[in-house]
XYZ file of C-alpha atoms in Angstrom:
685
model
C -18.142 213.708 130.152
C -16.466 210.334 129.460
C -13.430 208.701 131.056
C -10.366 207.818 128.967
C -11.390 204.164 128.929
C -14.936 204.996 127.861
C -13.665 207.244 125.064
C -11.326 204.484 123.870
C -14.213 202.019 123.764
C -16.354 204.556 121.926
C -13.532 205.220 119.460
C -13.085 201.524 118.638
C -16.843 200.976 118.356
C -17.231 204.079 116.169
C -14.506 203.001 113.778
C -15.935 199.488 113.515
C -19.407 200.842 112.771
C -18.026 203.307 110.226
C -16.032 200.575 108.496
C -19.030 198.264 108.202
C -21.229 201.148 107.045
C -18.745 202.115 104.349
C -19.064 198.610 102.883
C -22.855 198.912 102.700
C -22.645 202.493 101.360
C -20.708 201.313 98.292
C -23.818 199.440 97.173
C -26.187 202.401 97.523
C -28.395 202.711 94.437
C -30.772 205.343 93.074
C -34.510 204.804 92.799
C -35.692 204.815 89.178
C -39.475 204.797 89.547
C -39.919 207.423 92.333
C -42.367 205.155 94.150
C -41.186 206.526 97.501
C -42.548 209.934 96.451
C -46.024 208.408 96.405
C -47.992 208.885 99.610
C -49.394 206.050 101.686
C -52.882 207.158 100.705
C -51.999 206.860 97.023
C -50.515 203.410 97.545
C -53.717 202.248 99.227
C -56.097 204.107 96.923
C -58.467 201.464 95.558
C -59.629 203.740 92.745
C -56.038 204.325 91.650
C -55.256 200.606 91.816
C -58.328 199.813 89.727
C -57.357 202.498 87.235
C -53.777 201.257 86.946
C -54.858 197.660 86.396
C -57.324 198.704 83.720
C -55.316 201.289 81.770
C -51.602 201.172 82.747
C -51.630 204.984 82.629
C -48.298 205.323 84.414
C -46.546 203.610 81.522
C -47.463 205.846 78.596
C -45.079 207.848 76.439
C -45.601 210.148 73.509
C -43.232 210.470 70.561
C -44.027 213.805 68.914
C -42.990 213.956 65.262
C -42.914 217.234 63.334
C -42.729 217.082 59.521
C -44.171 219.240 56.742
C -45.584 216.283 54.749
C -47.686 214.612 57.465
C -50.952 215.531 55.738
C -49.941 213.880 52.450
C -50.376 210.219 51.596
C -46.615 209.705 51.577
C -46.388 211.386 54.950
C -49.076 209.130 56.419
C -47.345 206.040 55.052
C -44.043 207.134 56.530
C -45.780 207.791 59.855
C -47.186 204.266 59.751
C -43.671 202.921 59.254
C -42.501 204.969 62.221
C -45.248 203.421 64.338
C -44.235 199.927 63.249
C -40.603 200.536 64.244
C -41.735 201.778 67.646
C -44.091 198.817 68.090
C -41.233 196.361 67.662
C -39.159 197.852 70.461
C -38.815 195.511 73.401
C -41.187 196.659 76.152
C -43.710 198.510 73.961
C -47.125 196.925 74.354
C -49.237 199.128 72.070
C -48.739 201.992 69.630
C -51.593 204.371 68.802
C -51.719 206.753 65.867
C -54.561 209.292 65.742
C -57.335 208.082 63.418
C -58.012 211.685 62.423
C -57.359 215.101 64.006
C -60.839 215.712 65.404
C -60.756 212.349 67.201
C -57.364 212.781 68.855
C -57.145 215.802 71.177
C -53.590 216.394 72.328
C -52.109 214.251 69.529
C -52.348 216.552 66.489
C -51.178 220.161 66.288
C -53.417 222.883 64.870
C -51.308 223.208 61.724
C -51.239 219.440 61.241
C -47.433 219.370 61.090
C -46.934 217.630 64.450
C -48.452 214.293 65.437
C -48.009 212.510 68.728
C -47.516 208.756 68.514
C -48.742 207.278 71.781
C -46.808 204.355 73.251
C -48.186 202.125 75.992
C -45.342 200.278 77.701
C -45.480 196.897 79.375
C -46.229 197.403 83.060
C -44.455 194.175 84.031
C -41.155 195.072 82.385
C -38.115 194.821 84.731
C -36.616 198.148 85.709
C -33.316 197.556 83.907
C -35.130 196.732 80.653
C -37.385 199.772 81.093
C -34.359 202.050 81.459
C -32.763 200.477 78.373
C -35.958 201.141 76.384
C -36.151 204.777 77.496
C -32.503 205.353 76.673
C -32.955 203.719 73.264
C -35.992 205.874 72.485
C -34.283 209.110 73.422
C -31.087 208.228 71.569
C -32.380 206.502 68.422
C -35.863 207.925 67.767
C -34.525 211.306 66.541
C -32.248 209.387 64.104
C -34.717 206.704 62.953
C -37.678 209.032 62.509
C -37.320 211.915 60.103
C -38.097 215.476 61.124
C -38.048 216.915 64.618
C -38.687 214.293 67.306
C -39.410 214.780 71.021
C -39.996 211.916 73.469
C -42.048 212.918 76.526
C -44.075 211.341 79.322
C -44.037 210.419 82.975
C -41.556 207.522 82.623
C -39.115 209.943 80.973
C -39.553 212.425 83.816
C -38.962 209.739 86.448
C -35.832 208.495 84.700
C -34.554 212.062 84.338
C -35.035 212.670 88.062
C -32.857 209.645 88.815
C -30.191 210.852 86.366
C -30.116 214.312 87.948
C -29.869 212.810 91.425
C -26.860 210.748 90.339
C -25.246 213.804 88.765
C -25.800 215.954 91.834
C -24.337 213.242 94.047
C -21.168 213.380 91.984
C -20.996 217.182 91.996
C -22.756 218.785 94.969
C -21.556 216.470 97.747
C -17.817 216.735 96.955
C -18.196 220.459 96.279
C -19.834 221.010 99.675
C -16.996 219.136 101.360
C -14.310 221.124 99.520
C -15.940 224.466 100.300
C -16.286 223.535 103.969
C -12.608 222.603 104.079
C -11.642 225.948 102.565
C -13.831 227.868 105.024
C -12.489 225.918 107.997
C -8.940 226.557 106.828
C -9.529 230.296 106.507
C -11.205 230.523 109.903
C -8.965 228.196 111.983
C -5.639 228.783 110.163
C -4.349 225.304 110.927
C -4.541 221.832 109.460
C -6.162 220.326 112.554
C -8.991 222.864 112.269
C -9.792 221.346 108.899
C -8.881 217.701 109.334
C -10.681 216.989 112.611
C -14.101 218.488 111.698
C -13.935 216.831 108.272
C -13.083 213.507 109.922
C -16.269 213.763 111.993
C -18.184 214.823 108.872
C -16.866 211.868 106.862
C -17.599 209.305 109.539
C -21.106 210.668 110.126
C -21.967 210.696 106.429
C -20.532 207.255 105.659
C -22.288 205.675 108.631
C -25.601 207.334 107.811
C -25.527 206.276 104.164
C -24.331 202.814 105.137
C -27.245 202.345 107.522
C -29.605 203.678 104.852
C -28.285 201.188 102.284
C -28.226 198.331 104.809
C -31.952 198.856 105.372
C -32.529 198.267 101.679
C -33.465 201.831 100.734
C -32.531 203.640 97.528
C -31.811 207.334 97.111
C -34.698 209.337 95.674
C -35.319 212.992 94.819
C -35.641 213.832 98.547
C -33.155 211.517 100.258
C -30.575 212.520 97.654
C -30.206 215.584 99.883
C -28.924 213.386 102.726
C -25.193 213.482 101.833
C -24.857 217.284 101.614
C -27.214 217.829 104.562
C -25.406 215.356 106.838
C -22.060 216.837 105.766
C -23.215 220.288 106.797
C -25.044 219.327 109.980
C -22.317 217.131 111.435
C -19.618 219.821 111.517
C -21.153 221.977 114.263
C -20.138 219.930 117.337
C -16.528 219.654 116.144
C -16.323 223.414 115.590
C -17.642 224.213 119.079
C -15.327 221.678 120.715
C -12.283 223.024 118.854
C -13.199 226.599 119.729
C -13.628 225.689 123.410
C -10.226 223.945 123.356
C -8.610 227.036 121.830
C -10.255 229.205 124.499
C -9.000 226.908 127.245
C -5.456 227.270 125.904
C -5.815 231.060 125.636
C -6.808 231.242 129.305
C -3.778 229.263 130.540
C -4.842 225.649 130.207
C -2.812 222.994 128.446
C -2.681 219.274 127.838
C -5.436 217.049 129.315
C -6.605 219.930 131.486
C -7.460 222.049 128.425
C -9.257 219.125 126.806
C -11.317 218.422 129.939
C -12.163 222.108 130.253
C -13.326 222.209 126.624
C -15.505 219.130 127.029
C -17.051 220.382 130.269
C -17.889 223.778 128.764
C -19.608 222.572 125.592
C -20.911 219.022 126.045
C -24.215 220.037 127.546
C -25.242 222.649 124.914
C -23.773 220.516 122.100
C -25.718 217.416 123.089
C -28.881 219.413 123.660
C -28.661 221.350 120.386
C -27.980 218.143 118.472
C -31.041 216.626 120.109
C -33.126 219.641 119.060
C -31.827 219.418 115.503
C -32.724 215.732 115.486
C -36.201 216.556 116.819
C -36.706 219.086 114.042
C -35.733 216.532 111.439
C -37.724 213.737 113.082
C -40.852 215.855 112.749
C -40.705 214.969 109.060
C -41.696 211.379 109.897
C -45.259 212.696 110.172
C -45.218 213.265 106.414
C -47.457 211.087 104.231
C -44.575 210.763 101.740
C -42.192 207.853 102.477
C -39.232 209.704 100.924
C -39.706 212.660 103.271
C -40.013 210.343 106.284
C -36.781 208.594 105.334
C -34.994 211.907 104.921
C -36.080 213.112 108.362
C -35.215 209.835 110.071
C -31.754 209.349 108.593
C -30.772 213.017 108.738
C -31.548 212.931 112.476
C -29.461 209.759 112.762
C -26.594 211.556 111.032
C -26.759 214.472 113.483
C -26.823 212.113 116.465
C -23.860 210.156 115.115
C -21.841 213.364 114.753
C -22.135 213.975 118.508
C -20.982 210.449 119.342
C -18.077 210.600 116.901
C -17.033 214.087 118.035
C -16.850 213.293 121.749
C -15.330 209.846 121.139
C -12.606 210.882 118.699
C -11.771 214.575 119.119
C -10.629 214.436 122.782
C -8.114 211.732 121.836
C -7.005 213.572 118.699
C -6.600 216.889 120.534
C -4.052 215.263 122.816
C -1.818 214.680 119.788
C -1.998 218.262 118.449
C 0.520 220.978 119.171
C -1.112 223.767 121.145
C -1.078 227.329 119.817
C -1.760 230.678 121.485
C -4.479 232.976 120.222
C -2.112 235.373 118.446
C -1.603 232.848 115.657
C -5.305 232.899 114.811
C -6.989 235.539 112.597
C -7.882 238.863 114.194
C -10.341 240.140 111.594
C -13.162 238.123 113.102
C -12.475 239.582 116.543
C -12.968 243.088 115.157
C -16.243 242.052 113.522
C -17.463 240.457 116.748
C -16.632 243.590 118.740
C -18.694 245.672 116.301
C -21.580 243.177 116.465
C -21.425 243.177 120.258
C -21.686 246.949 120.490
C -24.752 247.461 118.315
C -27.359 245.617 120.456
C -25.751 246.828 123.674
C -25.972 250.498 122.622
C -29.052 250.522 120.361
C -31.266 247.559 121.317
C -34.550 249.314 120.501
C -33.362 250.237 117.009
C -32.268 246.653 116.304
C -35.609 245.243 117.450
C -37.513 247.869 115.472
C -35.589 246.987 112.311
C -36.224 243.286 112.846
C -39.885 244.026 113.463
C -40.238 245.970 110.208
C -38.633 243.146 108.224
C -40.938 240.661 109.932
C -44.081 242.671 109.154
C -43.073 243.083 105.509
C -42.260 239.375 105.260
C -45.607 238.437 106.791
C -47.427 240.327 104.035
C -45.240 238.759 101.353
C -46.017 235.234 102.580
C -49.592 235.682 101.344
C -48.250 235.360 97.799
C -46.923 231.839 98.374
C -48.851 229.067 96.637
C -48.861 225.358 97.345
C -47.820 224.249 93.907
C -45.843 221.308 92.547
C -44.954 220.950 88.869
C -42.537 218.156 88.033
C -41.742 219.531 84.575
C -40.698 222.876 86.027
C -38.383 221.094 88.463
C -35.991 220.897 85.502
C -34.034 223.932 84.379
C -35.151 225.606 81.174
C -31.981 224.634 79.302
C -32.411 220.987 80.309
C -33.355 218.700 77.363
C -36.170 217.177 79.439
C -37.778 220.579 79.962
C -37.182 221.611 76.358
C -38.848 218.470 74.997
C -41.904 218.740 77.214
C -42.210 222.483 76.647
C -42.042 222.087 72.869
C -44.609 219.307 72.829
C -46.841 221.285 75.171
C -46.737 224.304 72.882
C -47.388 222.342 69.675
C -49.857 219.683 70.832
C -51.393 221.815 73.572
C -50.656 219.705 76.628
C -48.226 217.317 78.286
C -50.204 217.116 81.533
C -53.430 215.234 81.955
C -55.769 214.704 84.864
C -57.432 211.305 84.528
C -61.019 210.589 85.519
C -62.344 207.104 86.147
C -66.056 206.950 85.311
C -68.372 204.013 86.005
C -72.046 203.395 86.570
C -73.343 202.810 90.060
C -75.243 199.726 88.873
C -72.015 198.196 87.501
C -73.340 197.821 83.960
C -71.138 198.214 80.875
C -70.931 201.378 78.814
C -73.620 201.493 76.093
C -72.694 203.925 73.274
C -76.288 204.292 72.126
C -77.526 205.262 75.598
C -74.534 206.742 77.412
C -72.662 208.606 74.697
C -74.809 211.811 74.725
C -74.402 212.274 78.484
C -70.663 211.602 78.310
C -70.269 214.071 75.435
C -72.159 216.731 77.381
C -69.958 216.111 80.433
C -66.695 216.465 78.502
C -67.962 219.597 76.743
C -68.644 221.174 80.129
C -65.164 220.230 81.346
C -63.602 221.879 78.292
C -65.163 225.218 79.273
C -63.065 225.318 82.458
C -60.116 227.738 82.140
C -56.706 226.040 81.687
C -58.349 222.902 80.303
C -56.942 222.406 76.804
C -59.341 219.630 75.909
C -60.504 216.165 76.824
C -59.877 212.716 75.429
C -62.547 210.053 75.821
C -64.713 207.715 73.818
C -67.000 210.709 73.249
C -64.424 211.943 70.717
C -65.194 208.898 68.584
C -68.952 209.484 68.357
C -68.846 210.246 64.643
C -66.617 207.278 63.934
C -68.917 204.910 65.782
C -71.998 206.292 64.034
C -70.382 205.875 60.596
C -70.567 202.209 59.564
C -67.882 202.741 56.896
C -65.355 204.107 59.400
C -63.192 201.603 61.213
C -63.026 202.147 64.953
C -59.475 203.005 66.032
C -57.466 200.536 68.059
C -57.190 203.093 70.853
C -60.848 202.839 71.715
C -60.966 199.539 73.617
C -57.551 199.662 75.278
C -56.926 203.276 76.308
C -60.341 204.721 76.986
C -62.614 201.787 77.741
C -61.710 198.773 79.869
C -62.067 195.330 78.315
C -65.329 194.556 80.074
C -66.761 197.983 79.203
C -67.524 198.909 82.820
C -64.680 201.388 83.299
C -64.441 204.548 81.227
C -61.334 206.711 81.150
C -61.553 210.451 80.560
C -58.329 212.382 80.085
C -58.520 216.075 80.944
C -55.679 217.733 79.058
C -54.231 220.638 81.024
C -52.169 223.645 80.083
C -48.931 224.811 81.691
C -50.177 224.718 85.284
C -49.121 223.258 88.613
C -50.807 221.209 91.290
C -52.586 224.182 92.878
C -54.586 225.034 89.766
C -55.088 221.347 88.914
C -56.655 220.801 92.332
C -59.070 223.666 91.687
C -59.986 222.204 88.278
C -60.718 218.848 89.902
C -63.061 220.583 92.333
C -64.872 222.278 89.431
C -65.269 218.943 87.669
C -66.878 217.519 90.794
C -69.364 220.400 90.788
C -70.514 219.802 87.216
C -70.457 216.001 87.380
C -73.981 215.296 88.573
C -75.749 217.906 86.461
C -73.794 217.195 83.269
C -73.409 213.415 83.457
C -76.327 212.326 85.565
C -76.823 210.789 88.988
C -76.258 207.246 87.727
C -72.522 207.791 87.292
C -69.592 207.844 89.686
C -66.547 209.865 88.589
C -63.266 209.936 90.533
C -60.096 211.896 89.757
C -57.152 209.513 89.544
C -53.959 208.772 87.686
C -50.322 209.496 88.383
C -50.671 213.261 87.983
C -53.605 213.377 90.388
C -51.508 211.595 93.005
C -48.917 214.378 92.716
C -51.629 217.009 93.084
C -53.233 215.381 96.115
C -49.933 214.484 97.781
C -48.679 218.037 97.385
C -51.665 219.436 99.263
C -51.432 216.863 102.048
C -47.680 217.255 102.361
C -47.885 220.959 103.128
C -50.651 220.508 105.694
C -48.767 217.693 107.436
C -45.445 219.535 107.501
C -47.031 222.672 108.912
C -48.431 220.514 111.703
C -45.059 218.856 112.314
C -43.348 222.252 112.353
C -45.729 223.454 115.061
C -45.033 220.348 117.132
C -41.283 220.789 116.692
C -41.396 224.437 117.728
C -43.337 223.558 120.876
C -40.914 220.731 121.741
C -37.912 223.003 121.190
C -39.278 225.771 123.401
C -40.392 223.463 126.210
C -37.086 221.567 126.127
C -35.172 224.851 126.222
C -37.126 225.930 129.294
C -36.332 222.616 130.966
C -32.649 222.907 130.065
C -32.329 226.324 131.652
C -34.828 225.440 134.387
C -36.879 228.574 133.840
C -39.744 229.552 131.515
C -38.168 233.006 131.159
C -36.099 231.766 128.222
C -39.155 230.962 126.101
C -39.350 234.388 124.474
C -35.595 234.806 123.837
C -35.520 231.251 122.457
C -38.607 231.828 120.308
C -37.597 235.113 118.660
C -34.336 234.164 116.901
C -35.767 230.825 115.785
C -39.058 231.933 114.299
C -37.901 235.168 112.641
C -35.570 233.492 110.084
C -38.416 231.253 108.966
C -40.807 234.205 108.585
C -38.164 236.136 106.667
C -37.457 233.126 104.458
C -41.163 232.677 103.754
C -41.388 236.362 102.854
C -38.493 235.940 100.431
C -40.292 232.997 98.857
C -43.353 235.179 98.372
C -41.335 238.008 96.809
C -39.472 235.689 94.440
C -42.541 233.631 93.545
C -41.134 230.384 94.975
C -43.940 227.892 95.530
C -44.395 225.456 98.361
C -43.384 222.070 97.033
C -41.915 218.828 98.315
C -38.470 220.404 98.700
C -39.374 223.835 100.077
C -41.787 222.523 102.705
C -38.894 220.666 104.372
C -36.859 223.831 104.858
C -38.715 224.998 107.989
C -38.236 221.676 109.792
C -34.516 221.683 109.005
C -33.997 225.347 109.922
C -35.872 225.234 113.237
C -33.644 222.376 114.327
C -30.478 224.206 113.270
C -31.355 227.746 114.337
C -31.936 226.690 117.931
C -28.294 225.521 118.140
C -26.812 229.024 118.175
C -29.542 230.267 120.491
C -28.827 227.585 123.088
C -25.088 228.194 122.936
C -25.608 231.944 123.300
C -28.014 231.663 126.240
C -25.791 229.040 127.896
C -22.806 231.401 127.931
C -24.948 234.452 128.717
C -25.941 232.812 131.995
C -22.297 232.743 133.100
C -22.259 236.548 132.954
C -25.457 237.046 134.933
C -23.509 239.071 137.521
C -22.871 241.794 134.913
C -25.245 244.483 133.626
C -27.240 243.260 130.634
C -25.277 245.302 128.087
C -21.928 244.117 129.423
C -23.203 240.534 129.618
C -24.241 240.506 125.948
C -20.913 242.084 124.925
C -18.969 239.436 126.833
C -21.158 236.625 125.500
C -20.815 237.701 121.876
C -17.041 238.024 122.182
C -16.773 234.642 123.899
C -19.112 232.452 121.871
C -19.527 234.584 118.759
C -16.494 233.110 117.024
C -17.803 229.548 117.231
C -21.270 230.672 116.135
C -19.889 232.558 113.151
C -17.567 229.723 112.129
C -20.224 227.020 112.369
C -22.821 229.194 110.618
C -20.479 230.176 107.771
C -19.628 226.519 107.274
C -23.317 225.610 107.326
C -24.292 228.345 104.880
C -21.359 227.671 102.576
C -22.065 223.953 102.578
C -25.767 224.408 101.860
C -25.237 226.998 99.141
C -23.163 224.579 97.114
C -26.493 222.986 96.295
C -26.967 225.913 93.905
C -24.611 224.072 91.526
C -26.979 221.127 91.368
C -28.829 220.326 88.139
C -32.215 219.867 89.802
C -34.246 222.929 90.787
C -35.640 221.412 94.043
C -32.038 220.832 95.160
C -31.131 224.423 94.289
C -34.146 225.891 96.051
C -33.766 223.810 99.205
C -30.063 224.644 99.460
C -30.379 228.380 98.840
C -33.369 228.850 101.142
C -31.869 226.812 103.966
C -28.519 228.587 103.690
C -30.202 231.995 103.582
C -32.322 231.242 106.631
C -29.256 230.010 108.513
C -27.462 233.272 107.722
C -30.420 235.270 109.021
C -30.578 233.013 112.100
C -26.966 233.953 112.900
C -27.831 237.646 112.666
C -30.825 237.093 114.921
C -28.654 235.358 117.528
C -25.940 238.022 117.467
C -28.157 241.100 117.124
C -31.853 240.484 117.837
C -31.418 238.088 120.786
C -28.932 240.277 122.716
C -31.067 243.361 121.985
C -34.049 241.650 123.574
C -31.946 240.550 126.540
C -30.668 244.089 127.106
C -34.210 245.484 127.174
C -35.759 242.588 129.097
C -33.012 242.683 131.738
C -32.830 246.446 131.999
C -33.476 246.128 135.742
C -29.881 245.037 136.180
C -27.579 247.787 137.424
C -26.400 250.126 134.683
C -22.886 249.738 133.343
C -20.499 252.521 133.990
């Protein structure tokens, strides 16, 4: 593929790029505010911008205090002291205590023993100071305030996501590398079989992360998957090249001749499969979420770099390695491959029938999948973040709220005497919707405003009514639900808006939680579209590679079945479509096609044999490399199960499971189809 001089130039260039990238990678930081998880539409949403400027809703926390004496005068005085301590914390703009239980939905428990102290943080606070404040609250509030104290809110969730990403980077990435090294050692039985693939893996990962950091990006909850994903994806080319080199030695080659033979036999399918993997990942750039686009772009860069590094470095390194005959390599895999080769050759119809039954059952199970994102349930149930939010949700009724921005079409200010009855009627209607715990708006203060002796609470002008009186905030407090149900509730609110509030009002759903709900729905629709485009590109490119459209069906079957089976498993286990799980299909379609291309490429070299004999020979020849690369891929992905963040766990386990099923499809389903489709070849004796 390349001359010795060209490889030397590539080697020097690769090492220089890797060295420079490593310097940039050392400065890679983690995003604290999760802004990259916000879609372009949300960033440009004028309603959301207006809402943020008026109410700073994204910077609210609640400190829930549980004590038996809260209803007593001493308890109220102590609570006031607690509020004063919180108000003096650097970065806290306002502190709101409920004026009385009936005027503070979501802030007072039914038994009166738990009260939520609402904190509004400064929106202009630098990130470092914000993190210091959150850490101080979580560490000192339970000590300073008597009783049981839980600190909850969106800023806490965002900070916790960043902490979990940092933890998983320290645990999952090294663990994936160690497991891959162990698997490579067991399968190749020599140091070079471990060192050379891991060298390519290390260079690919360092360069990818270095480029990412050099562009000024920070790791987020999605791009935090880049290190383990690039580690896993970049090993495939090295495995195939090493296997081809071993095969060349087994068949009598040695020295430069064996290296040239290995390169000539695998460069075309390796380059093509890497391109298809990159295409699958690049399809993610169609996503409306910047974090997903960055993941797709840089993961594809990592795959492409692995090809360059492999063909620039491995041919030189192989010339320094002592050659070994096949007898020094493990035989157990050969016996497994012989058994796998016989099944489709002897019983192709039975294999296809079994695959068909699994596919039909999976198709029915996919109907149970919901498009649902719930940030709180992204944390494991033993995680303090989940425990705090779950406890507050059970005592105060809700830790999720869908905000509504209400304003008059004529632009006039809110008039309590005129507008309060209609607003009260509107909120009462909203509270009849299932899964709505209650509402919080200026309608809750109707009695206070009508009582001259009652002082209006401080919360009224700042939290629920903008300074000029033209913007009204309505908080819809929700139960333990995800984005799917929240979207349906928003639709119901739109239906009752005109009849309950009147035609003179405009009401728009908004707020940070609404952005999650809307982005979740758009993300799934966009990724399904990108998956369809990727599948079409993969099939058309495969036909062009083999110069015949006859490969479309054999290329389609083993690549689509693992995704259908994985979707069926999601339906059976109740795994929802979310930001993490929707990326699985794009990653798998790019990876699954690798084994298919390699199999079909070698199958063509046995076209002179009967179909059954050709599939047997192909499986025995290429099966080892497919099994090795797939086991490494699956093992590397499954290490994500040790992560502390549920999206990481789910993505890793689903992707690894689909890759395992893709291997079975390539070694069983694909050859079974080929045997039946090419039955016109002469029968084997």
